Short mmCIF file of C-alpha atoms in Angstrom, two decimals:
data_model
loop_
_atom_site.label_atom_id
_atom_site.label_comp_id
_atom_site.label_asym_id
_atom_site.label_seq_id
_atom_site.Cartn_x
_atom_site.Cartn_y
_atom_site.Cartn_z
CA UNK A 174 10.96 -3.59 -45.36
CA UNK A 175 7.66 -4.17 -43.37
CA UNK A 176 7.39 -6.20 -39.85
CA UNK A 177 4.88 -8.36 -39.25
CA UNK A 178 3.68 -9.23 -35.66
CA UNK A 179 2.59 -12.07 -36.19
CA UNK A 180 5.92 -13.31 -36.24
CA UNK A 181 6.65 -11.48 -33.62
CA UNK A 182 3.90 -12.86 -31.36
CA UNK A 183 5.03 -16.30 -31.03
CA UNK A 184 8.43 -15.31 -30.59
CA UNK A 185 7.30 -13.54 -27.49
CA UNK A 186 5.06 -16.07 -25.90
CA UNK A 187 8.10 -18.70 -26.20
CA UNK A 188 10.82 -16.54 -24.70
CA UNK A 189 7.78 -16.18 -21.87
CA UNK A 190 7.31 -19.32 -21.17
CA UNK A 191 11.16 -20.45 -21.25
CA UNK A 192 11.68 -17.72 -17.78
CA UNK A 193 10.65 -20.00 -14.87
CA UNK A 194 8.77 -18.71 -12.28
CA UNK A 195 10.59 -17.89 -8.99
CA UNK A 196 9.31 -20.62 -6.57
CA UNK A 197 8.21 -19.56 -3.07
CA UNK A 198 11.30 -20.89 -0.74
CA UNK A 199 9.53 -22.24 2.89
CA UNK A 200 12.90 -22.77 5.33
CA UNK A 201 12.79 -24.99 8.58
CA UNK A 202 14.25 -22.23 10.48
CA UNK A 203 12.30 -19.30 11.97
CA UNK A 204 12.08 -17.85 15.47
CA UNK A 205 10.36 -18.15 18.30
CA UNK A 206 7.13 -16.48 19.76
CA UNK A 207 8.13 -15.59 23.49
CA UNK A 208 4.92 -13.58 24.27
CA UNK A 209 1.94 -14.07 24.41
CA UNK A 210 2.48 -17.74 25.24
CA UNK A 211 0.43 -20.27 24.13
CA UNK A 212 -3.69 -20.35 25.99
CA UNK A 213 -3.26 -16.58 26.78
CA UNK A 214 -6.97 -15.54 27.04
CA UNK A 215 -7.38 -12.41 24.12
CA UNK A 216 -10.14 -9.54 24.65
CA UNK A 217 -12.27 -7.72 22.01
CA UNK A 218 -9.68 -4.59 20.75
CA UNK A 219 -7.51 -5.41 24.02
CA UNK A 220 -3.73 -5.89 24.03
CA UNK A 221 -1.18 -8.76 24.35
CA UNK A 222 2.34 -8.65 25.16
CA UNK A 223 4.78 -9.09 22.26
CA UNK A 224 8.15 -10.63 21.53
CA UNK A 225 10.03 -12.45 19.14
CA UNK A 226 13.55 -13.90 19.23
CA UNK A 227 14.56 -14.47 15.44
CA UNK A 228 16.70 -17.07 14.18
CA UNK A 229 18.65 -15.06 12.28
CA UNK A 230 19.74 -18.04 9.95
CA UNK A 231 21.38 -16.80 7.13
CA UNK A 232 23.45 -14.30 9.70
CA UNK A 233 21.93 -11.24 8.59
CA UNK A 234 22.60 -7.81 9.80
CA UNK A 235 18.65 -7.34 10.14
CA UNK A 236 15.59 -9.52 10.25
CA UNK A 237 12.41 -8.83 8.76
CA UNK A 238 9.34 -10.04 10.00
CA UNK A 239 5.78 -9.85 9.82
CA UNK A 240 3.56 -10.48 12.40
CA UNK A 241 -0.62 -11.54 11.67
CA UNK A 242 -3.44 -12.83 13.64
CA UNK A 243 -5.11 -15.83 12.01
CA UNK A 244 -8.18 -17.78 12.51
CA UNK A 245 -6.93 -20.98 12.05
CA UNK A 246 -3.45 -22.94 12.66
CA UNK A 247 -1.35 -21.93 10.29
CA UNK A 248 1.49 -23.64 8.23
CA UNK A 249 3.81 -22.74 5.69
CA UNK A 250 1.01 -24.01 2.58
CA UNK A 251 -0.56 -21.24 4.06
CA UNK A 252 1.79 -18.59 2.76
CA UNK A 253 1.54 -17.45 -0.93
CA UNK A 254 4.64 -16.21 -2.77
CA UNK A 255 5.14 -13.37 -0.73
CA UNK A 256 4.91 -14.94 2.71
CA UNK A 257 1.84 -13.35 3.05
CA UNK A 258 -1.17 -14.44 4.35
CA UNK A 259 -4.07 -13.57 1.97
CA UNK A 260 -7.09 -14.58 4.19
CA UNK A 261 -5.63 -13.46 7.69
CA UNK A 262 -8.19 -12.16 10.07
CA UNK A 263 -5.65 -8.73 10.91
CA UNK A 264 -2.10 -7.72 10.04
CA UNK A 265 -0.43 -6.17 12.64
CA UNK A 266 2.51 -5.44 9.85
CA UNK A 267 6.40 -5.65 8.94
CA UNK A 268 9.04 -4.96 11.50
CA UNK A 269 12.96 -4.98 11.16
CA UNK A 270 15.15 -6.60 14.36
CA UNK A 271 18.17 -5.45 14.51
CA UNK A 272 21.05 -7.98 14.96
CA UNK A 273 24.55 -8.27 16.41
CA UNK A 274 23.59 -4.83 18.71
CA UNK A 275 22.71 -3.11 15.28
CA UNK A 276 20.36 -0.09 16.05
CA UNK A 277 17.19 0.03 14.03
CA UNK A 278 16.76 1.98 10.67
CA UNK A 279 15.47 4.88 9.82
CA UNK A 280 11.86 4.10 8.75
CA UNK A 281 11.58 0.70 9.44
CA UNK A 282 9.78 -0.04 12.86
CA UNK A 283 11.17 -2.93 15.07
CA UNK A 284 8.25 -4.70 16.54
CA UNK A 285 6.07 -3.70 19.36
CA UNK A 286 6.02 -4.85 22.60
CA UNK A 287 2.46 -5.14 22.73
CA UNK A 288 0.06 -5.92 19.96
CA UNK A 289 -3.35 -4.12 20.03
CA UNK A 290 -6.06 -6.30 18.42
CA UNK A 291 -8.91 -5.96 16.48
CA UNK A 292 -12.55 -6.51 17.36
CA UNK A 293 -13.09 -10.39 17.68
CA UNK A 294 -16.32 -10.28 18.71
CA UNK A 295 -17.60 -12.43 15.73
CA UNK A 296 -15.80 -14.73 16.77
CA UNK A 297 -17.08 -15.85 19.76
CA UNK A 298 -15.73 -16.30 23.02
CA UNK A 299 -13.66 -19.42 23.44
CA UNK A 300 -12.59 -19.54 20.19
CA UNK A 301 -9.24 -20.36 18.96
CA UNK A 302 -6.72 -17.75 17.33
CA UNK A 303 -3.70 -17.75 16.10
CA UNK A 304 -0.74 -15.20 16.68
CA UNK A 305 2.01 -15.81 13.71
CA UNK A 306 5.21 -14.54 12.69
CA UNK A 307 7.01 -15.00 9.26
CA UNK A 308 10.44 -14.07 9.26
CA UNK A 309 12.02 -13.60 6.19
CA UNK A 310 15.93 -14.18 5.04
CA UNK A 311 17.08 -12.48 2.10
CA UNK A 312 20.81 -12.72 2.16
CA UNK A 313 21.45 -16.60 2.70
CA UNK A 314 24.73 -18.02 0.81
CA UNK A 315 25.80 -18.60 -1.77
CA UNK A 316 23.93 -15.18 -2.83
CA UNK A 317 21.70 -14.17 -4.91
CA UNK A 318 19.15 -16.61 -3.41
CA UNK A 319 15.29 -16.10 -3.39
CA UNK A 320 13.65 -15.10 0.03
CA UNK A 321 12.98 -17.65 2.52
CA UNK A 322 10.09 -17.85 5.48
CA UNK A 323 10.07 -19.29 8.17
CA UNK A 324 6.66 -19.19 10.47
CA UNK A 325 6.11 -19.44 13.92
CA UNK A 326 2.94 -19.41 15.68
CA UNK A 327 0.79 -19.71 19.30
CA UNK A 328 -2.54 -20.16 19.74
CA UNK A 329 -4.86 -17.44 21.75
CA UNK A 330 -8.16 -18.25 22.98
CA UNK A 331 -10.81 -14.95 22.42
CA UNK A 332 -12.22 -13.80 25.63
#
């Protein structure tokens, strides 16, 4: 008996398109940028204080978060499917806070209480910047549920 793939073929692309794509999941809830507060003047491959209380809404032993400078105000259209930011101007990268007094975990940094930047020189001084944070929730109720972001950001002036 002999297969042919062109029966096959069709079969495929129809089972394809019947799996729905996960959608991208933007929550109301995020956490709050404590430093650097909102004006703070930024220098050229200087550093800014850092901190971030997380929300912490879906009661999670551990939030993740990832923390980017942008040139522009951000909102949550900005964030592809990820939460990612695919035109920020520097990623300072993924942290883990520990909740409920939980220590942090072997190979997975908890953020930095200062954030180094990058050259901003061509940007020019007075310009606007943005500090943001997406934190993500990945064990929300009922279970099972896709990841949700929340963003929070402050603007920075360059120097």
């Amino acid at each position: 008996m002999r297969f042919s793939t062109s029966l096959l073929v069709p079969c495929f692309a129809a089972l394809a398109l019947a799996v729905p794509n996960v959608p991208r999941v933007i929550s109301s809830n995020h956490g709050t940028i404590v430093e650097p507060t909102s004006g703070v003047v930024a220098t050229t491959e200087g550093s800014l204080p850092f901190s971030y209380k997380d929300s912490n809404w879906c009661e999670a032993g551990y939030s993740p978060i990832s923390v980017w400078l942008l040139d522009y105000a951000p909102t949550t259209a900005n964030l592809n499917a990820t939460g990612q930011f695919t035109d920020a101007a520097y990623y300072f990268g993924a942290f883990l806070i520990g909740n409920f007094g939980l220590p942090p975990l072997s190979g997975s940094p908890s953020p930095p209480t200062t954030l180094t930047l990058p050259d901003l020189s061509q940007y020019g001084a007075g310009s606007s910047m943005y500090i943001a944070v997406v934190e993500t929730a990945t064990t929300c109720p009922p279970g099972n549920q896709p990841a949700q972001y929340g963003l929070a950001s402050v603007e920075i002036t360059t120097a």
